[in-house]
PDB file of C-alpha atoms in Angstrom:
ATOM      1  CA  MET A  44      82.163 148.993 258.461  1.00  0.00           C
ATOM      2  CA  SER A  45      80.265 145.751 258.734  1.00  0.00           C
ATOM      3  CA  ASP A  46      82.034 142.314 259.172  1.00  0.00           C
ATOM      4  CA  PHE A  47      80.986 141.280 255.730  1.00  0.00           C
ATOM      5  CA  MET A  48      82.678 144.359 254.109  1.00  0.00           C
ATOM      6  CA  LYS A  49      85.877 143.671 256.073  1.00  0.00           C
ATOM      7  CA  SER A  50      86.160 140.337 254.966  1.00  0.00           C
ATOM      8  CA  ILE A  51      85.923 141.339 251.372  1.00  0.00           C
ATOM      9  CA  VAL A  52      88.373 144.102 251.666  1.00  0.00           C
ATOM     10  CA  GLN A  53      91.024 141.846 253.354  1.00  0.00           C
ATOM     11  CA  GLU A  54      90.454 139.215 250.502  1.00  0.00           C
ATOM     12  CA  VAL A  55      91.304 141.665 247.989  1.00  0.00           C
ATOM     13  CA  MET A  56      94.291 143.147 249.646  1.00  0.00           C
ATOM     14  CA  LYS A  57      96.115 139.962 250.294  1.00  0.00           C
ATOM     15  CA  PRO A  58      99.520 140.372 248.414  1.00  0.00           C
ATOM     16  CA  ASN A  59     100.834 137.517 245.814  1.00  0.00           C
ATOM     17  CA  GLN A  60      98.269 135.009 246.829  1.00  0.00           C
ATOM     18  CA  LYS A  61      98.299 131.997 244.523  1.00  0.00           C
ATOM     19  CA  PRO A  62      95.115 131.470 242.331  1.00  0.00           C
ATOM     20  CA  LYS A  63      92.873 128.681 243.287  1.00  0.00           C
ATOM     21  CA  GLU A  64      93.582 125.296 241.498  1.00  0.00           C
ATOM     22  CA  ASN A  65      91.033 123.855 239.072  1.00  0.00           C
ATOM     23  CA  PRO A  66      89.813 120.578 240.331  1.00  0.00           C
ATOM     24  CA  LEU A  67      90.464 119.048 236.703  1.00  0.00           C
ATOM     25  CA  PHE A  68      94.317 119.418 237.226  1.00  0.00           C
ATOM     26  CA  SER A  69      94.725 118.080 240.676  1.00  0.00           C
ATOM     27  CA  GLY A  70      97.491 115.478 241.610  1.00  0.00           C
ATOM     28  CA  GLU A  71      99.406 113.933 238.681  1.00  0.00           C
ATOM     29  CA  THR A  72      97.680 115.799 236.077  1.00  0.00           C
ATOM     30  CA  ARG A  73      98.650 119.100 237.581  1.00  0.00           C
ATOM     31  CA  PHE A  74     102.261 118.161 237.489  1.00  0.00           C
ATOM     32  CA  VAL A  75     102.137 117.033 233.768  1.00  0.00           C
ATOM     33  CA  TYR A  76     100.059 120.337 232.971  1.00  0.00           C
ATOM     34  CA  SER A  77     102.478 122.592 234.829  1.00  0.00           C
ATOM     35  CA  LYS A  78     105.643 120.971 233.422  1.00  0.00           C
ATOM     36  CA  SER A  79     104.401 121.213 229.775  1.00  0.00           C
ATOM     37  CA  SER A  80     103.272 124.813 230.068  1.00  0.00           C
ATOM     38  CA  ALA A  81     106.325 125.965 232.096  1.00  0.00           C
ATOM     39  CA  VAL A  82     108.661 126.535 229.014  1.00  0.00           C
ATOM     40  CA  ASN A  83     110.860 129.640 229.299  1.00  0.00           C
ATOM     41  CA  LYS A  84     109.866 131.687 226.218  1.00  0.00           C
ATOM     42  CA  PRO A  85     110.188 135.374 225.836  1.00  0.00           C
ATOM     43  CA  GLN A  86     106.959 137.089 226.256  1.00  0.00           C
ATOM     44  CA  GLN A  87     104.852 137.726 222.933  1.00  0.00           C
ATOM     45  CA  THR A  88     102.621 140.389 222.185  1.00  0.00           C
ATOM     46  CA  PRO A  89      98.931 139.374 221.119  1.00  0.00           C
ATOM     47  CA  GLN A  90      99.899 140.224 217.499  1.00  0.00           C
ATOM     48  CA  GLU A  91     102.652 137.647 217.400  1.00  0.00           C
ATOM     49  CA  ILE A  92     100.626 134.705 218.699  1.00  0.00           C
ATOM     50  CA  ASN A  93     100.516 132.031 215.755  1.00  0.00           C
ATOM     51  CA  ARG A  94      96.924 130.751 215.861  1.00  0.00           C
ATOM     52  CA  PRO A  95      95.965 128.154 213.390  1.00  0.00           C
ATOM     53  CA  ASN A  96      93.254 129.230 210.937  1.00  0.00           C
ATOM     54  CA  TYR A  97      91.137 125.870 210.702  1.00  0.00           C
ATOM     55  CA  GLN A  98      88.718 127.544 208.197  1.00  0.00           C
ATOM     56  CA  GLN A  99      91.485 128.055 205.802  1.00  0.00           C
ATOM     57  CA  LYS A 100      92.951 124.587 206.397  1.00  0.00           C
ATOM     58  CA  ASN A 101      89.518 122.928 205.675  1.00  0.00           C
ATOM     59  CA  ARG A 102      89.101 124.817 202.564  1.00  0.00           C
ATOM     60  CA  GLN A 103      92.603 123.901 201.217  1.00  0.00           C
ATOM     61  CA  LYS A 104      91.815 120.242 202.243  1.00  0.00           C
ATOM     62  CA  ASN A 105      88.746 120.409 200.105  1.00  0.00           C
ATOM     63  CA  LEU A 106      90.564 122.041 197.148  1.00  0.00           C
ATOM     64  CA  SER A 107      93.186 119.244 197.153  1.00  0.00           C
ATOM     65  CA  PHE A 108      90.599 116.729 197.143  1.00  0.00           C
ATOM     66  CA  ILE A 109      88.774 118.367 194.221  1.00  0.00           C
ATOM     67  CA  LYS A 110      91.991 118.561 192.151  1.00  0.00           C
ATOM     68  CA  GLU A 111      92.739 114.813 192.859  1.00  0.00           C
ATOM     69  CA  ASN A 112      89.410 114.061 191.727  1.00  0.00           C
ATOM     70  CA  SER A 113      89.429 116.182 188.535  1.00  0.00           C
ATOM     71  CA  ALA A 114      92.918 114.601 187.753  1.00  0.00           C
ATOM     72  CA  ASP A 115      91.578 111.132 188.257  1.00  0.00           C
ATOM     73  CA  SER A 116      88.507 112.019 186.049  1.00  0.00           C
ATOM     74  CA  ARG A 117      90.715 113.435 183.256  1.00  0.00           C
ATOM     75  CA  GLU A 118      93.052 110.299 183.378  1.00  0.00           C
ATOM     76  CA  ASN A 119      90.057 108.041 183.118  1.00  0.00           C
ATOM     77  CA  SER A 120      88.624 110.132 180.376  1.00  0.00           C
ATOM     78  CA  ARG A 121      91.989 109.727 178.284  1.00  0.00           C
ATOM     79  CA  SER A 122      92.191 106.054 178.718  1.00  0.00           C
ATOM     80  CA  ASN A 123      88.449 105.550 177.599  1.00  0.00           C
ATOM     81  CA  VAL A 124      88.846 107.892 174.489  1.00  0.00           C
ATOM     82  CA  LYS A 125      92.282 107.331 173.186  1.00  0.00           C
ATOM     83  CA  ASN A 126      91.430 107.601 169.582  1.00  0.00           C
ATOM     84  CA  GLU A 127      88.824 110.450 169.669  1.00  0.00           C
ATOM     85  CA  ASN A 128      89.481 114.179 168.847  1.00  0.00           C
ATOM     86  CA  LEU A 129      89.571 116.517 171.922  1.00  0.00           C
ATOM     87  CA  SER A 130      86.903 119.242 171.644  1.00  0.00           C
ATOM     88  CA  PRO A 131      87.936 122.896 172.065  1.00  0.00           C
ATOM     89  CA  VAL A 132      86.279 123.101 175.503  1.00  0.00           C
ATOM     90  CA  SER A 133      88.368 120.252 176.936  1.00  0.00           C
ATOM     91  CA  ALA A 134      91.548 121.996 175.434  1.00  0.00           C
ATOM     92  CA  LYS A 135      90.684 125.162 177.258  1.00  0.00           C
ATOM     93  CA  SER A 136      89.964 123.430 180.506  1.00  0.00           C
ATOM     94  CA  ASP A 137      93.498 122.038 180.378  1.00  0.00           C
ATOM     95  CA  TYR A 138      95.179 125.223 179.573  1.00  0.00           C
ATOM     96  CA  LYS A 139      96.382 125.739 183.235  1.00  0.00           C
ATOM     97  CA  ASP A 140      97.985 122.282 183.433  1.00  0.00           C
ATOM     98  CA  PRO A 141     100.935 122.286 181.199  1.00  0.00           C
ATOM     99  CA  LEU A 142     101.142 118.421 181.034  1.00  0.00           C
ATOM    100  CA  ALA A 143      97.578 118.080 180.157  1.00  0.00           C
ATOM    101  CA  ARG A 144      97.863 120.872 177.479  1.00  0.00           C
ATOM    102  CA  LEU A 145     100.833 118.881 175.848  1.00  0.00           C
ATOM    103  CA  GLN A 146      98.858 115.789 175.833  1.00  0.00           C
ATOM    104  CA  THR A 147      95.987 117.522 174.169  1.00  0.00           C
ATOM    105  CA  LEU A 148      98.055 118.965 171.428  1.00  0.00           C
ATOM    106  CA  SER A 149      99.582 115.688 170.898  1.00  0.00           C
ATOM    107  CA  LEU A 150      96.266 114.036 170.476  1.00  0.00           C
ATOM    108  CA  VAL A 151      94.803 116.802 168.104  1.00  0.00           C
ATOM    109  CA  GLN A 152      98.317 116.829 166.083  1.00  0.00           C
ATOM    110  CA  GLY A 153      98.134 112.994 165.881  1.00  0.00           C
ATOM    111  CA  ASN A 154      94.607 113.079 164.256  1.00  0.00           C
ATOM    112  CA  GLN A 155      95.637 116.035 162.033  1.00  0.00           C
ATOM    113  CA  PRO A 156      97.418 113.900 159.302  1.00  0.00           C
ATOM    114  CA  ILE A 157      94.118 111.933 158.566  1.00  0.00           C
ATOM    115  CA  HIS A 158      92.587 115.108 157.239  1.00  0.00           C
ATOM    116  CA  GLN A 159      95.795 116.023 155.479  1.00  0.00           C
ATOM    117  CA  GLN A 160      96.033 112.677 153.806  1.00  0.00           C
ATOM    118  CA  GLN A 161      92.282 112.960 152.551  1.00  0.00           C
ATOM    119  CA  ILE A 162      93.518 116.383 150.935  1.00  0.00           C
ATOM    120  CA  HIS A 163      96.649 114.796 149.462  1.00  0.00           C
ATOM    121  CA  THR A 164      94.482 112.036 148.032  1.00  0.00           C
ATOM    122  CA  SER A 165      92.007 114.381 146.382  1.00  0.00           C
ATOM    123  CA  ILE A 166      95.086 116.342 144.989  1.00  0.00           C
ATOM    124  CA  ARG A 167      96.659 113.181 143.616  1.00  0.00           C
ATOM    125  CA  LYS A 168      93.503 112.140 142.253  1.00  0.00           C
ATOM    126  CA  LYS A 169      92.979 115.448 140.493  1.00  0.00           C
ATOM    127  CA  HIS A 170      96.583 115.140 139.213  1.00  0.00           C
ATOM    128  CA  PHE A 171      96.066 111.767 137.817  1.00  0.00           C
ATOM    129  CA  GLN A 172      92.981 113.092 135.928  1.00  0.00           C
ATOM    130  CA  GLU A 173      95.075 115.769 134.481  1.00  0.00           C
ATOM    131  CA  GLU A 174      97.981 113.600 133.696  1.00  0.00           C
ATOM    132  CA  SER A 175      98.504 112.124 130.186  1.00  0.00           C
ATOM    133  CA  GLN A 176      98.246 108.474 129.796  1.00  0.00           C
ATOM    134  CA  LEU A 177      99.072 105.717 127.446  1.00  0.00           C
ATOM    135  CA  ILE A 178      95.779 103.789 127.269  1.00  0.00           C
ATOM    136  CA  GLY A 179      97.128 100.533 125.617  1.00  0.00           C
ATOM    137  CA  GLN A 180      99.479  99.113 123.010  1.00  0.00           C
ATOM    138  CA  THR A 181      99.845  95.959 120.981  1.00  0.00           C
ATOM    139  CA  ARG A 182     102.578  94.046 119.557  1.00  0.00           C
ATOM    140  CA  ASP A 183     101.683  94.855 116.047  1.00  0.00           C
ATOM    141  CA  GLY A 184     102.071  98.582 116.719  1.00  0.00           C
ATOM    142  CA  LEU A 185      98.567  99.758 117.645  1.00  0.00           C
ATOM    143  CA  LYS A 186      98.821 102.558 120.612  1.00  0.00           C
ATOM    144  CA  ALA A 187      96.133 104.865 122.104  1.00  0.00           C
ATOM    145  CA  TRP A 188      96.989 108.036 123.884  1.00  0.00           C
ATOM    146  CA  LEU A 189      95.185 110.328 126.175  1.00  0.00           C
ATOM    147  CA  TYR A 190      96.404 114.053 126.648  1.00  0.00           C
ATOM    148  CA  SER A 191      94.568 115.648 129.702  1.00  0.00           C
ATOM    149  CA  SER A 192      94.856 119.358 129.827  1.00  0.00           C
ATOM    150  CA  PRO A 193      97.594 119.555 127.092  1.00  0.00           C
ATOM    151  CA  HIS A 194     100.069 122.326 127.463  1.00  0.00           C
ATOM    152  CA  PRO A 195      99.367 125.270 125.155  1.00  0.00           C
ATOM    153  CA  MET A 196     102.797 125.035 123.608  1.00  0.00           C
ATOM    154  CA  LEU A 197     102.221 121.755 122.370  1.00  0.00           C
ATOM    155  CA  LEU A 198      98.781 122.192 120.544  1.00  0.00           C
ATOM    156  CA  GLN A 199     100.494 123.399 117.345  1.00  0.00           C
ATOM    157  CA  ASN A 200     102.062 119.740 117.166  1.00  0.00           C
ATOM    158  CA  PHE A 201      98.778 118.002 116.679  1.00  0.00           C
ATOM    159  CA  GLN A 202      97.206 117.718 113.239  1.00  0.00           C
ATOM    160  CA  ARG A 203      94.692 120.290 114.206  1.00  0.00           C
ATOM    161  CA  SER A 204      95.376 123.060 116.650  1.00  0.00           C
ATOM    162  CA  ILE A 205      91.985 122.942 118.600  1.00  0.00           C
ATOM    163  CA  LYS A 206      91.708 124.222 122.289  1.00  0.00           C
ATOM    164  CA  SER A 207      90.473 121.359 124.070  1.00  0.00           C
ATOM    165  CA  ASN A 208      90.450 120.084 127.604  1.00  0.00           C
ATOM    166  CA  ALA A 209      91.539 116.501 126.307  1.00  0.00           C
ATOM    167  CA  ILE A 210      92.897 115.150 123.014  1.00  0.00           C
ATOM    168  CA  GLY A 211      92.963 111.485 122.172  1.00  0.00           C
ATOM    169  CA  VAL A 212      95.164 109.726 119.648  1.00  0.00           C
ATOM    170  CA  ILE A 213      95.214 106.231 118.111  1.00  0.00           C
ATOM    171  CA  THR A 214      98.085 105.213 115.917  1.00  0.00           C
ATOM    172  CA  SER A 215      98.927 102.235 113.958  1.00  0.00           C
ATOM    173  CA  ARG A 216     101.873 101.188 111.735  1.00  0.00           C
ATOM    174  CA  LYS A 217      99.524 100.144 108.897  1.00  0.00           C
ATOM    175  CA  CYS A 218      96.265 101.448 107.416  1.00  0.00           C
ATOM    176  CA  GLN A 219      93.421  98.741 107.002  1.00  0.00           C
ATOM    177  CA  LEU A 220      90.053  99.161 105.655  1.00  0.00           C
ATOM    178  CA  GLY A 221      88.540  97.704 108.788  1.00  0.00           C
ATOM    179  CA  GLN A 222      89.774 100.720 110.855  1.00  0.00           C
ATOM    180  CA  LEU A 223      87.306 102.952 108.795  1.00  0.00           C
ATOM    181  CA  PHE A 224      84.361 100.692 109.858  1.00  0.00           C
ATOM    182  CA  ILE A 225      85.465 101.193 113.588  1.00  0.00           C
ATOM    183  CA  VAL A 226      85.832 104.998 113.133  1.00  0.00           C
ATOM    184  CA  ASN A 227      82.483 105.098 111.675  1.00  0.00           C
ATOM    185  CA  GLU A 228      80.922 103.332 114.725  1.00  0.00           C
ATOM    186  CA  LEU A 229      82.974 105.539 117.004  1.00  0.00           C
ATOM    187  CA  LEU A 230      81.638 108.710 115.391  1.00  0.00           C
ATOM    188  CA  ARG A 231      77.924 107.549 115.494  1.00  0.00           C
ATOM    189  CA  GLU A 232      78.295 106.827 119.206  1.00  0.00           C
ATOM    190  CA  HIS A 233      79.729 110.313 119.780  1.00  0.00           C
ATOM    191  CA  PRO A 234      78.511 112.527 117.011  1.00  0.00           C
ATOM    192  CA  ALA A 235      79.598 115.859 118.766  1.00  0.00           C
ATOM    193  CA  MET A 236      83.243 114.825 118.970  1.00  0.00           C
ATOM    194  CA  LYS A 237      85.824 116.434 116.753  1.00  0.00           C
ATOM    195  CA  TYR A 238      88.336 114.373 114.932  1.00  0.00           C
ATOM    196  CA  CYS A 239      90.954 114.387 112.351  1.00  0.00           C
ATOM    197  CA  LEU A 240      92.102 111.106 110.467  1.00  0.00           C
ATOM    198  CA  SER A 241      95.173 110.291 108.503  1.00  0.00           C
ATOM    199  CA  TRP A 242      94.605 107.169 106.505  1.00  0.00           C
ATOM    200  CA  ASP A 243      96.234 105.812 103.364  1.00  0.00           C
ATOM    201  CA  LYS A 244      94.542 103.117 101.468  1.00  0.00           C
ATOM    202  CA  ASN A 245      97.855 102.093  99.991  1.00  0.00           C
ATOM    203  CA  SER A 246      99.410 101.683 103.542  1.00  0.00           C
ATOM    204  CA  LYS A 247     102.227 104.091 102.479  1.00  0.00           C
ATOM    205  CA  GLU A 248     101.716 105.931 105.782  1.00  0.00           C
ATOM    206  CA  SER A 249     100.507 105.023 109.157  1.00  0.00           C
ATOM    207  CA  PHE A 250      97.085 105.211 110.613  1.00  0.00           C
ATOM    208  CA  VAL A 251      96.562 108.352 112.802  1.00  0.00           C
ATOM    209  CA  LEU A 252      93.265 109.413 114.452  1.00  0.00           C
ATOM    210  CA  GLU A 253      93.063 112.410 116.768  1.00  0.00           C
ATOM    211  CA  LEU A 254      89.965 113.093 118.845  1.00  0.00           C
ATOM    212  CA  TYR A 255      89.084 116.278 120.600  1.00  0.00           C
ATOM    213  CA  GLU A 256      86.672 116.491 123.531  1.00  0.00           C
ATOM    214  CA  ASP A 257      86.188 118.938 126.522  1.00  0.00           C
ATOM    215  CA  ASN A 258      84.934 116.144 128.889  1.00  0.00           C
ATOM    216  CA  ALA A 259      88.163 114.008 129.444  1.00  0.00           C
ATOM    217  CA  GLU A 260      86.223 111.136 130.941  1.00  0.00           C
ATOM    218  CA  ILE A 261      84.060 110.632 127.838  1.00  0.00           C
ATOM    219  CA  LEU A 262      87.177 110.773 125.628  1.00  0.00           C
ATOM    220  CA  ARG A 263      88.957 108.156 127.948  1.00  0.00           C
ATOM    221  CA  ARG A 264      85.916 105.691 127.628  1.00  0.00           C
ATOM    222  CA  ALA A 265      85.786 106.404 123.796  1.00  0.00           C
ATOM    223  CA  LEU A 266      89.433 105.556 123.444  1.00  0.00           C
ATOM    224  CA  LYS A 267      89.289 102.513 125.512  1.00  0.00           C
ATOM    225  CA  THR A 268      86.349 101.149 123.411  1.00  0.00           C
ATOM    226  CA  PHE A 269      88.028 101.856 120.141  1.00  0.00           C
ATOM    227  CA  PHE A 270      91.480 100.486 121.339  1.00  0.00           C
ATOM    228  CA  GLN A 271      89.589  97.141 122.375  1.00  0.00           C
ATOM    229  CA  ARG A 272      87.791  96.733 119.234  1.00  0.00           C
ATOM    230  CA  LEU A 273      90.975  97.323 117.053  1.00  0.00           C
ATOM    231  CA  SER A 274      93.242  95.087 119.230  1.00  0.00           C
ATOM    232  CA  GLN A 275      90.719  92.257 119.471  1.00  0.00           C
ATOM    233  CA  ASN A 276      90.501  92.152 115.663  1.00  0.00           C
ATOM    234  CA  SER A 277      94.196  92.309 115.231  1.00  0.00           C
ATOM    235  CA  PHE A 278      94.641  88.775 116.677  1.00  0.00           C
ATOM    236  CA  LYS A 279      92.831  87.177 113.550  1.00  0.00           C
ATOM    237  CA  GLN A 280      94.310  87.148 110.268  1.00  0.00           C
ATOM    238  CA  ILE A 281      90.857  87.361 108.444  1.00  0.00           C
ATOM    239  CA  GLN A 282      88.241  89.781 109.638  1.00  0.00           C
ATOM    240  CA  VAL A 283      84.839  90.947 108.505  1.00  0.00           C
ATOM    241  CA  TYR A 284      83.341  94.328 109.098  1.00  0.00           C
ATOM    242  CA  GLN A 285      79.766  95.498 108.411  1.00  0.00           C
ATOM    243  CA  ALA A 286      77.923  98.805 108.493  1.00  0.00           C
ATOM    244  CA  HIS A 287      74.285  99.368 107.994  1.00  0.00           C
ATOM    245  CA  SER A 288      73.403 102.742 106.236  1.00  0.00           C
ATOM    246  CA  PRO A 289      77.100 103.814 106.226  1.00  0.00           C
ATOM    247  CA  SER A 290      77.741 107.578 106.820  1.00  0.00           C
ATOM    248  CA  PRO A 291      78.679 109.803 103.755  1.00  0.00           C
ATOM    249  CA  TRP A 292      82.029 109.863 105.410  1.00  0.00           C
ATOM    250  CA  LEU A 293      82.644 106.207 105.227  1.00  0.00           C
ATOM    251  CA  THR A 294      81.156 106.003 101.755  1.00  0.00           C
ATOM    252  CA  LYS A 295      83.537 108.570 100.641  1.00  0.00           C
ATOM    253  CA  GLN A 296      86.473 106.786 102.227  1.00  0.00           C
ATOM    254  CA  LEU A 297      85.606 103.456 100.403  1.00  0.00           C
ATOM    255  CA  ASP A 298      85.472 105.532  97.062  1.00  0.00           C
ATOM    256  CA  LEU A 299      81.843 104.702  96.751  1.00  0.00           C
ATOM    257  CA  THR A 300      79.908 107.332  94.569  1.00  0.00           C
ATOM    258  CA  THR A 301      76.429 106.792  95.830  1.00  0.00           C
ATOM    259  CA  GLN A 302      74.793 106.078  99.136  1.00  0.00           C
ATOM    260  CA  VAL A 303      74.150 102.442  99.788  1.00  0.00           C
ATOM    261  CA  ASP A 304      71.937 100.381 102.308  1.00  0.00           C
ATOM    262  CA  GLY A 305      74.770  98.184 103.453  1.00  0.00           C
ATOM    263  CA  VAL A 306      78.518  97.539 103.073  1.00  0.00           C
ATOM    264  CA  ALA A 307      80.971  94.928 104.350  1.00  0.00           C
ATOM    265  CA  VAL A 308      84.652  94.232 103.878  1.00  0.00           C
ATOM    266  CA  VAL A 309      86.425  90.810 104.285  1.00  0.00           C
ATOM    267  CA  GLU A 310      89.844  91.669 105.215  1.00  0.00           C
ATOM    268  CA  GLY A 311      92.951  89.701 105.184  1.00  0.00           C
ATOM    269  CA  ILE A 312      92.654  87.607 102.027  1.00  0.00           C
ATOM    270  CA  GLU A 313      94.719  87.774  99.006  1.00  0.00           C
ATOM    271  CA  TYR A 314      93.508  89.015  95.633  1.00  0.00           C
ATOM    272  CA  TYR A 315      93.261  85.746  93.899  1.00  0.00           C
ATOM    273  CA  ALA A 316      91.745  84.167  97.142  1.00  0.00           C
ATOM    274  CA  ALA A 317      88.927  86.748  96.832  1.00  0.00           C
ATOM    275  CA  MET A 318      88.329  85.818  93.156  1.00  0.00           C
ATOM    276  CA  PHE A 319      88.143  82.223  94.081  1.00  0.00           C
ATOM    277  CA  LEU A 320      85.442  82.847  96.797  1.00  0.00           C
ATOM    278  CA  LEU A 321      83.394  85.175  94.476  1.00  0.00           C
ATOM    279  CA  ASP A 322      83.437  82.519  91.668  1.00  0.00           C
ATOM    280  CA  ARG A 323      82.198  79.832  94.000  1.00  0.00           C
ATOM    281  CA  PHE A 324      79.553  82.289  95.523  1.00  0.00           C
ATOM    282  CA  PHE A 325      78.070  83.387  92.066  1.00  0.00           C
ATOM    283  CA  LYS A 326      77.855  79.822  90.682  1.00  0.00           C
ATOM    284  CA  LYS A 327      76.088  78.739  93.873  1.00  0.00           C
ATOM    285  CA  SER A 328      73.821  81.833  94.472  1.00  0.00           C
ATOM    286  CA  PRO A 329      73.198  83.695  91.032  1.00  0.00           C
ATOM    287  CA  GLU A 330      69.745  85.090  92.360  1.00  0.00           C
ATOM    288  CA  LYS A 331      71.517  87.250  95.147  1.00  0.00           C
ATOM    289  CA  ASN A 332      72.481  90.637  93.724  1.00  0.00           C
ATOM    290  CA  ILE A 333      75.530  92.201  95.167  1.00  0.00           C
ATOM    291  CA  LYS A 334      78.379  94.551  93.892  1.00  0.00           C
ATOM    292  CA  TYR A 335      81.939  94.127  94.831  1.00  0.00           C
ATOM    293  CA  LYS A 336      85.407  95.497  94.587  1.00  0.00           C
ATOM    294  CA  ILE A 337      88.755  93.430  94.915  1.00  0.00           C
ATOM    295  CA  ASP A 338      91.901  94.713  96.328  1.00  0.00           C
ATOM    296  CA  ARG A 339      95.215  93.250  97.075  1.00  0.00           C
ATOM    297  CA  ASP A 340      94.298  92.406 100.538  1.00  0.00           C
ATOM    298  CA  TYR A 341      90.423  92.862 100.943  1.00  0.00           C
ATOM    299  CA  LEU A 342      87.178  92.147  99.343  1.00  0.00           C
ATOM    300  CA  LEU A 343      84.489  94.889  99.528  1.00  0.00           C
ATOM    301  CA  LEU A 344      80.899  94.197  99.231  1.00  0.00           C
ATOM    302  CA  HIS A 345      77.931  96.658  99.004  1.00  0.00           C
ATOM    303  CA  GLY A 346      74.204  96.525  98.354  1.00  0.00           C
ATOM    304  CA  ASN A 347      71.155  95.350 100.407  1.00  0.00           C
ATOM    305  CA  TYR A 348      72.357  95.203 103.942  1.00  0.00           C
ATOM    306  CA  GLU A 349      70.708  91.837 104.818  1.00  0.00           C
ATOM    307  CA  ILE A 350      72.049  90.024 101.813  1.00  0.00           C
ATOM    308  CA  ILE A 351      75.483  91.869 102.283  1.00  0.00           C
ATOM    309  CA  LYS A 352      75.658  90.591 106.011  1.00  0.00           C
ATOM    310  CA  GLU A 353      74.767  87.048 104.964  1.00  0.00           C
ATOM    311  CA  VAL A 354      77.131  86.646 102.186  1.00  0.00           C
ATOM    312  CA  SER A 355      80.119  88.390 103.930  1.00  0.00           C
ATOM    313  CA  GLU A 356      79.624  86.050 106.920  1.00  0.00           C
ATOM    314  CA  GLU A 357      79.660  82.984 104.683  1.00  0.00           C
ATOM    315  CA  LEU A 358      82.689  84.205 102.539  1.00  0.00           C
ATOM    316  CA  LEU A 359      84.387  84.612 105.974  1.00  0.00           C
ATOM    317  CA  LYS A 360      83.984  80.843 106.983  1.00  0.00           C
ATOM    318  CA  GLN A 361      85.158  79.789 103.495  1.00  0.00           C
ATOM    319  CA  ALA A 362      88.272  82.165 103.648  1.00  0.00           C
ATOM    320  CA  GLU A 363      89.253  80.646 107.152  1.00  0.00           C
ATOM    321  CA  HIS A 364      89.234  77.010 105.667  1.00  0.00           C
ATOM    322  CA  LEU A 365      91.737  78.299 102.788  1.00  0.00           C
ATOM    323  CA  SER A 366      94.142  79.723 105.251  1.00  0.00           C
TER     324      SER A 366
END
């Protein structure tokens, strides 16, 4: 055996020889390293060694950073859109977060009454349209009523049992000839409207006019117009009413046997006051041909419309000076 091989064998066969020291841990550093590593612990198998998983730690750190950013972004979006409705997508994205889901539901439910309020408003409006109304009344007993969608059990109580979506009623304590002129105008403006009139020229009964119309809005406007015309004229003691080419219905109510071109009534003057006015008129204007009828509280004129119109207005002025 060569000397080189012997040296190798001897080197290998040396018992319990300490390992060579690393030059990085010499002197003071060696003492510190040996002291920190020389802790008496039971030996552990390689499976029990707790080695940190740096990959997992970094992944968790990144996930926590993403959650914080998403939470901040949600908070900022809520502060910027406090009064806006949340879309279904945002509601689904916050489903896993109970607090965010609760806030989402609260915002959606907070806006829901606005829609419900619109529904309730339309219901109240529809209910108002179907509700019966008192259109108006005056001190002298004039009243106007609108029955929208009247109950079927009440139809028999009207003067005519007509199935209609709306029924209008005008009542007055007394009957006056001028009421017939206004009714004549109303029926001309609404020729398709059905009606029923109770009128007594001797005023033994009250004036009652019922109007039947399927369109409640048309009937409401007609009632308001009719009521305004009657109520405005009721403030004056003496009134004049005129009609050009009066309808057969009006001529019949006025007890006129033939159709005339024009008719007028001066209402609110006494019997002898009417005679006084006619006496002065015939003496002053004998060329004007008119026909007349005197009653206890009105003067009826008929003939040519232009002449009747002129004479009735002149007699009205003279009657106002007498009163």
